């Protein structure tokens, strides 16, 4: 009888912690979800309690083990992925020294501006992206605004790494982070996979505050008995370092070869591309350039904060008669395609709560070019097109940076992946096939893949990733639409550029 082996992947997301138990072929055996508790302050703070995050992993692991009915002794390893742009402090004993300072927390904005003024180009060149609401400015905020707390911080890290640290009983000096998070640090040398002393000196941040940098598949420790009993798995189960949630999504979706693009059509509409060369975006300062899980690969990306929320807003405001139905978006798609079978000269700027790539926080949404001839269906279609046009802008930058790469297809996941209509629009605007895949839980499968590779269950991580997911449907560009969109795209870009200047000139209205 063949022994069956199982792996656990857990995702510490913004809205929820998800944990999955998989067999070695990638079949999801059991899934558990626990809602996150975001704590909002009047000062712009958004934090989470690290111990609640730890508890969410422990409880969801216990749930999937119980649901699955598998023998706990057959579970080989566990790995976590998580939110990437926020940080937390760890004290000498390995306990949390701060709350989790979320990527949604804007208190560090003045320090992002300071970092841009003093060393923006050097930071982009070394770390791969411009300062934003991410690790570097947050570290400076703790140093300048909370000096007593800062003194107690032995290391800064991210929640998924700290939870793994706690499960293994590691002390402060053993605090780690894997290299897929480094672009958010503002203090790293991304290509070399190390901390950058020159940047630390410019901003007077101690090197001792930074954690060990590890590979995503490195075994960082073993589950301590006290946690193992609560989780229902054997003490000593290996814990693998894991990676950032976007890197886990890419790995789980098989986006591991040069020339594949990736669309996370979720709350934040995120577009990335798999490449094998580091070329930071110094000209536009728009594209983030993270390291992928596989060594030698990167996934330049940009995103629309709340792109999916634009569609939720349009559903609730334009189509109230269907808004509460479970198949609301399917009904809307059918109605829009019936009424507006072809695109019109109407564009939508999708930045309803500010533009993130590049950072223009006072930007707001715009419909441009509409007339009395347009109905609600035209406006809804324009929203779908606006998000795709923004992706086309990102793609145009990447093609300038890496002209030798021929991008073959876009793999799409998230709630928006279910819309055939939207996939055809995106395919036509980007002039690339849009591919739907045969699984849904990509991040936790990516983490489980790392767990298996870390303990030697898989010998080739790239091949395992590629063969663990299948294409189920491909949407090709419609030439008539593509020709129209080619002419409309310059209008979108001009409107985007000019409205950016307008909003900046009147930012007091939106602050």
PDB file of N, CA and C in Angstrom, residues 75-141:
ATOM      1  N   UNK A  75       1.075  14.153   7.824  1.00  0.00           N
ATOM      2  CA  UNK A  75       1.281  15.556   7.447  1.00  0.00           C
ATOM      3  C   UNK A  75       2.769  15.854   7.546  1.00  0.00           C
ATOM      4  N   UNK A  76       3.375  16.144   6.404  1.00  0.00           N
ATOM      5  CA  UNK A  76       4.834  16.252   6.355  1.00  0.00           C
ATOM      6  C   UNK A  76       5.376  17.608   6.768  1.00  0.00           C
ATOM      7  N   UNK A  77       4.648  18.699   6.457  1.00  0.00           N
ATOM      8  CA  UNK A  77       5.195  20.039   6.721  1.00  0.00           C
ATOM      9  C   UNK A  77       4.098  21.081   6.559  1.00  0.00           C
ATOM     10  N   UNK A  78       4.395  22.298   7.035  1.00  0.00           N
ATOM     11  CA  UNK A  78       3.490  23.432   6.915  1.00  0.00           C
ATOM     12  C   UNK A  78       4.287  24.656   6.505  1.00  0.00           C
ATOM     13  N   UNK A  79       3.671  25.523   5.692  1.00  0.00           N
ATOM     14  CA  UNK A  79       4.284  26.802   5.323  1.00  0.00           C
ATOM     15  C   UNK A  79       3.197  27.861   5.260  1.00  0.00           C
ATOM     16  N   UNK A  80       3.591  29.094   5.565  1.00  0.00           N
ATOM     17  CA  UNK A  80       2.653  30.217   5.598  1.00  0.00           C
ATOM     18  C   UNK A  80       3.054  31.263   4.568  1.00  0.00           C
ATOM     19  N   UNK A  81       2.056  31.944   4.012  1.00  0.00           N
ATOM     20  CA  UNK A  81       2.290  33.163   3.248  1.00  0.00           C
ATOM     21  C   UNK A  81       1.444  34.262   3.865  1.00  0.00           C
ATOM     22  N   UNK A  82       1.649  35.514   3.446  1.00  0.00           N
ATOM     23  CA  UNK A  82       0.872  36.562   4.080  1.00  0.00           C
ATOM     24  C   UNK A  82       1.000  37.917   3.430  1.00  0.00           C
ATOM     25  N   UNK A  83       0.302  38.889   4.039  1.00  0.00           N
ATOM     26  CA  UNK A  83       0.329  40.281   3.613  1.00  0.00           C
ATOM     27  C   UNK A  83       1.773  40.764   3.545  1.00  0.00           C
ATOM     28  N   UNK A  84       2.046  41.620   2.565  1.00  0.00           N
ATOM     29  CA  UNK A  84       3.450  41.888   2.263  1.00  0.00           C
ATOM     30  C   UNK A  84       3.948  43.271   2.660  1.00  0.00           C
ATOM     31  N   UNK A  85       3.141  44.300   2.599  1.00  0.00           N
ATOM     32  CA  UNK A  85       3.663  45.666   2.732  1.00  0.00           C
ATOM     33  C   UNK A  85       3.670  46.180   4.165  1.00  0.00           C
ATOM     34  N   UNK A  86       3.010  45.492   5.106  1.00  0.00           N
ATOM     35  CA  UNK A  86       3.011  45.914   6.496  1.00  0.00           C
ATOM     36  C   UNK A  86       4.116  45.225   7.286  1.00  0.00           C
ATOM     37  N   UNK A  87       4.366  45.719   8.502  1.00  0.00           N
ATOM     38  CA  UNK A  87       5.426  45.145   9.335  1.00  0.00           C
ATOM     39  C   UNK A  87       4.973  45.057  10.793  1.00  0.00           C
ATOM     40  N   UNK A  88       5.786  44.388  11.597  1.00  0.00           N
ATOM     41  CA  UNK A  88       5.604  44.345  13.042  1.00  0.00           C
ATOM     42  C   UNK A  88       6.975  44.211  13.691  1.00  0.00           C
ATOM     43  N   UNK A  89       7.045  44.571  14.973  1.00  0.00           N
ATOM     44  CA  UNK A  89       8.283  44.453  15.707  1.00  0.00           C
ATOM     45  C   UNK A  89       8.290  43.216  16.588  1.00  0.00           C
ATOM     46  N   UNK A  90       9.483  42.639  16.785  1.00  0.00           N
ATOM     47  CA  UNK A  90       9.674  41.454  17.616  1.00  0.00           C
ATOM     48  C   UNK A  90      10.716  41.784  18.679  1.00  0.00           C
ATOM     49  N   UNK A  91      10.473  41.389  19.940  1.00  0.00           N
ATOM     50  CA  UNK A  91      11.447  41.681  20.990  1.00  0.00           C
ATOM     51  C   UNK A  91      12.487  40.561  21.111  1.00  0.00           C
ATOM     52  N   UNK A  92      13.404  40.694  22.056  1.00  0.00           N
ATOM     53  CA  UNK A  92      14.516  39.762  22.180  1.00  0.00           C
ATOM     54  C   UNK A  92      14.071  38.325  22.431  1.00  0.00           C
ATOM     55  N   UNK A  93      12.936  38.168  23.113  1.00  0.00           N
ATOM     56  CA  UNK A  93      12.470  36.816  23.435  1.00  0.00           C
ATOM     57  C   UNK A  93      11.655  36.193  22.313  1.00  0.00           C
ATOM     58  N   UNK A  94      11.385  36.976  21.241  1.00  0.00           N
ATOM     59  CA  UNK A  94      10.598  36.456  20.127  1.00  0.00           C
ATOM     60  C   UNK A  94       9.128  36.797  20.208  1.00  0.00           C
ATOM     61  N   UNK A  95       8.747  37.587  21.227  1.00  0.00           N
ATOM     62  CA  UNK A  95       7.351  38.010  21.367  1.00  0.00           C
ATOM     63  C   UNK A  95       7.097  39.262  20.534  1.00  0.00           C
ATOM     64  N   UNK A  96       5.819  39.544  20.246  1.00  0.00           N
ATOM     65  CA  UNK A  96       5.456  40.740  19.492  1.00  0.00           C
ATOM     66  C   UNK A  96       5.742  41.991  20.317  1.00  0.00           C
ATOM     67  N   UNK A  97       6.495  42.922  19.756  1.00  0.00           N
ATOM     68  CA  UNK A  97       6.798  44.185  20.431  1.00  0.00           C
ATOM     69  C   UNK A  97       5.874  45.306  19.981  1.00  0.00           C
ATOM     70  N   UNK A  98       5.146  45.082  18.881  1.00  0.00           N
ATOM     71  CA  UNK A  98       4.194  46.066  18.352  1.00  0.00           C
ATOM     72  C   UNK A  98       2.985  45.321  17.812  1.00  0.00           C
ATOM     73  N   UNK A  99       1.884  46.024  17.557  1.00  0.00           N
ATOM     74  CA  UNK A  99       0.832  45.425  16.735  1.00  0.00           C
ATOM     75  C   UNK A  99       1.356  45.235  15.307  1.00  0.00           C
ATOM     76  N   UNK A 100       0.599  44.516  14.485  1.00  0.00           N
ATOM     77  CA  UNK A 100       0.922  44.468  13.062  1.00  0.00           C
ATOM     78  C   UNK A 100       0.491  45.782  12.445  1.00  0.00           C
ATOM     79  N   UNK A 101       1.447  46.527  11.927  1.00  0.00           N
ATOM     80  CA  UNK A 101       1.235  47.830  11.287  1.00  0.00           C
ATOM     81  C   UNK A 101       0.864  47.552   9.831  1.00  0.00           C
ATOM     82  N   UNK A 102      -0.435  47.540   9.540  1.00  0.00           N
ATOM     83  CA  UNK A 102      -0.961  47.053   8.267  1.00  0.00           C
ATOM     84  C   UNK A 102      -0.531  47.901   7.079  1.00  0.00           C
ATOM     85  N   UNK A 103      -0.567  47.297   5.907  1.00  0.00           N
ATOM     86  CA  UNK A 103      -0.338  48.030   4.659  1.00  0.00           C
ATOM     87  C   UNK A 103      -1.422  49.081   4.416  1.00  0.00           C
ATOM     88  N   UNK A 104      -2.539  48.964   5.136  1.00  0.00           N
ATOM     89  CA  UNK A 104      -3.608  49.967   5.026  1.00  0.00           C
ATOM     90  C   UNK A 104      -3.376  51.161   5.947  1.00  0.00           C
ATOM     91  N   UNK A 105      -2.423  51.063   6.858  1.00  0.00           N
ATOM     92  CA  UNK A 105      -2.134  52.096   7.849  1.00  0.00           C
ATOM     93  C   UNK A 105      -1.323  53.209   7.191  1.00  0.00           C
ATOM     94  N   UNK A 106      -1.863  54.434   7.166  1.00  0.00           N
ATOM     95  CA  UNK A 106      -1.234  55.534   6.418  1.00  0.00           C
ATOM     96  C   UNK A 106      -0.450  56.497   7.294  1.00  0.00           C
ATOM     97  N   UNK A 107      -0.234  56.180   8.570  1.00  0.00           N
ATOM     98  CA  UNK A 107       0.464  57.112   9.457  1.00  0.00           C
ATOM     99  C   UNK A 107       1.881  57.422   8.989  1.00  0.00           C
ATOM    100  N   UNK A 108       2.476  56.511   8.251  1.00  0.00           N
ATOM    101  CA  UNK A 108       3.865  56.702   7.833  1.00  0.00           C
ATOM    102  C   UNK A 108       4.005  57.552   6.573  1.00  0.00           C
ATOM    103  N   UNK A 109       2.901  58.078   6.026  1.00  0.00           N
ATOM    104  CA  UNK A 109       2.954  58.809   4.752  1.00  0.00           C
ATOM    105  C   UNK A 109       4.006  59.926   4.737  1.00  0.00           C
ATOM    106  N   UNK A 110       4.151  60.743   5.800  1.00  0.00           N
ATOM    107  CA  UNK A 110       5.190  61.788   5.766  1.00  0.00           C
ATOM    108  C   UNK A 110       6.604  61.216   5.616  1.00  0.00           C
ATOM    109  N   UNK A 111       6.823  60.020   6.151  1.00  0.00           N
ATOM    110  CA  UNK A 111       8.149  59.413   6.051  1.00  0.00           C
ATOM    111  C   UNK A 111       8.379  58.799   4.676  1.00  0.00           C
ATOM    112  N   UNK A 112       7.308  58.401   4.002  1.00  0.00           N
ATOM    113  CA  UNK A 112       7.434  57.973   2.603  1.00  0.00           C
ATOM    114  C   UNK A 112       7.889  59.155   1.756  1.00  0.00           C
ATOM    115  N   UNK A 113       7.303  60.316   2.011  1.00  0.00           N
ATOM    116  CA  UNK A 113       7.696  61.524   1.277  1.00  0.00           C
ATOM    117  C   UNK A 113       9.151  61.884   1.587  1.00  0.00           C
ATOM    118  N   UNK A 114       9.550  61.756   2.858  1.00  0.00           N
ATOM    119  CA  UNK A 114      10.933  62.025   3.246  1.00  0.00           C
ATOM    120  C   UNK A 114      11.904  61.102   2.508  1.00  0.00           C
ATOM    121  N   UNK A 115      11.574  59.838   2.442  1.00  0.00           N
ATOM    122  CA  UNK A 115      12.451  58.880   1.769  1.00  0.00           C
ATOM    123  C   UNK A 115      12.536  59.161   0.274  1.00  0.00           C
ATOM    124  N   UNK A 116      11.400  59.575  -0.312  1.00  0.00           N
ATOM    125  CA  UNK A 116      11.421  59.934  -1.734  1.00  0.00           C
ATOM    126  C   UNK A 116      12.322  61.139  -1.975  1.00  0.00           C
ATOM    127  N   UNK A 117      12.237  62.131  -1.099  1.00  0.00           N
ATOM    128  CA  UNK A 117      13.037  63.349  -1.270  1.00  0.00           C
ATOM    129  C   UNK A 117      14.534  63.074  -1.146  1.00  0.00           C
ATOM    130  N   UNK A 118      14.906  62.189  -0.231  1.00  0.00           N
ATOM    131  CA  UNK A 118      16.321  61.990   0.067  1.00  0.00           C
ATOM    132  C   UNK A 118      17.000  60.938  -0.817  1.00  0.00           C
ATOM    133  N   UNK A 119      16.251  59.919  -1.255  1.00  0.00           N
ATOM    134  CA  UNK A 119      16.958  58.822  -1.936  1.00  0.00           C
ATOM    135  C   UNK A 119      16.049  57.961  -2.805  1.00  0.00           C
ATOM    136  N   UNK A 120      15.042  58.564  -3.453  1.00  0.00           N
ATOM    137  CA  UNK A 120      14.074  57.759  -4.190  1.00  0.00           C
ATOM    138  C   UNK A 120      14.738  56.893  -5.264  1.00  0.00           C
ATOM    139  N   UNK A 121      15.567  57.474  -6.094  1.00  0.00           N
ATOM    140  CA  UNK A 121      16.148  56.705  -7.196  1.00  0.00           C
ATOM    141  C   UNK A 121      17.052  55.591  -6.697  1.00  0.00           C
ATOM    142  N   UNK A 122      17.814  55.855  -5.651  1.00  0.00           N
ATOM    143  CA  UNK A 122      18.685  54.819  -5.098  1.00  0.00           C
ATOM    144  C   UNK A 122      17.856  53.674  -4.516  1.00  0.00           C
ATOM    145  N   UNK A 123      16.759  54.023  -3.842  1.00  0.00           N
ATOM    146  CA  UNK A 123      15.882  52.993  -3.268  1.00  0.00           C
ATOM    147  C   UNK A 123      15.283  52.127  -4.376  1.00  0.00           C
ATOM    148  N   UNK A 124      14.794  52.768  -5.446  1.00  0.00           N
ATOM    149  CA  UNK A 124      14.226  52.006  -6.565  1.00  0.00           C
ATOM    150  C   UNK A 124      15.298  51.103  -7.187  1.00  0.00           C
ATOM    151  N   UNK A 125      16.486  51.649  -7.397  1.00  0.00           N
ATOM    152  CA  UNK A 125      17.571  50.907  -8.036  1.00  0.00           C
ATOM    153  C   UNK A 125      17.988  49.693  -7.200  1.00  0.00           C
ATOM    154  N   UNK A 126      18.006  49.866  -5.874  1.00  0.00           N
ATOM    155  CA  UNK A 126      18.471  48.781  -5.006  1.00  0.00           C
ATOM    156  C   UNK A 126      17.337  47.840  -4.605  1.00  0.00           C
ATOM    157  N   UNK A 127      16.195  48.419  -4.159  1.00  0.00           N
ATOM    158  CA  UNK A 127      15.124  47.596  -3.585  1.00  0.00           C
ATOM    159  C   UNK A 127      14.012  47.244  -4.564  1.00  0.00           C
ATOM    160  N   UNK A 128      13.915  47.981  -5.680  1.00  0.00           N
ATOM    161  CA  UNK A 128      12.962  47.581  -6.704  1.00  0.00           C
ATOM    162  C   UNK A 128      11.660  48.347  -6.763  1.00  0.00           C
ATOM    163  N   UNK A 129      11.454  49.306  -5.829  1.00  0.00           N
ATOM    164  CA  UNK A 129      10.233  50.117  -5.895  1.00  0.00           C
ATOM    165  C   UNK A 129      10.439  51.403  -5.111  1.00  0.00           C
ATOM    166  N   UNK A 130       9.594  52.383  -5.391  1.00  0.00           N
ATOM    167  CA  UNK A 130       9.668  53.659  -4.692  1.00  0.00           C
ATOM    168  C   UNK A 130       9.076  53.533  -3.290  1.00  0.00           C
ATOM    169  N   UNK A 131       9.515  54.372  -2.353  1.00  0.00           N
ATOM    170  CA  UNK A 131       8.899  54.374  -1.022  1.00  0.00           C
ATOM    171  C   UNK A 131       7.406  54.659  -1.115  1.00  0.00           C
ATOM    172  N   UNK A 132       6.651  53.932  -0.329  1.00  0.00           N
ATOM    173  CA  UNK A 132       5.196  54.087  -0.311  1.00  0.00           C
ATOM    174  C   UNK A 132       4.747  53.783   1.114  1.00  0.00           C
ATOM    175  N   UNK A 133       3.523  53.294   1.266  1.00  0.00           N
ATOM    176  CA  UNK A 133       3.058  52.881   2.596  1.00  0.00           C
ATOM    177  C   UNK A 133       3.579  51.468   2.835  1.00  0.00           C
ATOM    178  N   UNK A 134       4.902  51.366   3.029  1.00  0.00           N
ATOM    179  CA  UNK A 134       5.534  50.053   3.146  1.00  0.00           C
ATOM    180  C   UNK A 134       6.597  50.064   4.244  1.00  0.00           C
ATOM    181  N   UNK A 135       7.451  49.069   4.276  1.00  0.00           N
ATOM    182  CA  UNK A 135       8.296  48.820   5.440  1.00  0.00           C
ATOM    183  C   UNK A 135       9.184  49.991   5.819  1.00  0.00           C
ATOM    184  N   UNK A 136       9.921  50.557   4.856  1.00  0.00           N
ATOM    185  CA  UNK A 136      10.878  51.607   5.177  1.00  0.00           C
ATOM    186  C   UNK A 136      10.250  52.783   5.899  1.00  0.00           C
ATOM    187  N   UNK A 137       9.231  53.418   5.318  1.00  0.00           N
ATOM    188  CA  UNK A 137       8.570  54.525   6.007  1.00  0.00           C
ATOM    189  C   UNK A 137       7.959  54.117   7.350  1.00  0.00           C
ATOM    190  N   UNK A 138       7.470  52.896   7.454  1.00  0.00           N
ATOM    191  CA  UNK A 138       6.902  52.436   8.719  1.00  0.00           C
ATOM    192  C   UNK A 138       7.989  52.303   9.795  1.00  0.00           C
ATOM    193  N   UNK A 139       9.144  51.796   9.409  1.00  0.00           N
ATOM    194  CA  UNK A 139      10.256  51.697  10.356  1.00  0.00           C
ATOM    195  C   UNK A 139      10.648  53.086  10.859  1.00  0.00           C
ATOM    196  N   UNK A 140      10.730  54.053   9.934  1.00  0.00           N
ATOM    197  CA  UNK A 140      11.057  55.418  10.352  1.00  0.00           C
ATOM    198  C   UNK A 140       9.974  55.999  11.252  1.00  0.00           C
ATOM    199  N   UNK A 141       8.715  55.659  10.980  1.00  0.00           N
ATOM    200  CA  UNK A 141       7.626  56.150  11.853  1.00  0.00           C
ATOM    201  C   UNK A 141       7.812  55.628  13.266  1.00  0.00           C
TER     202      UNK A 141
END
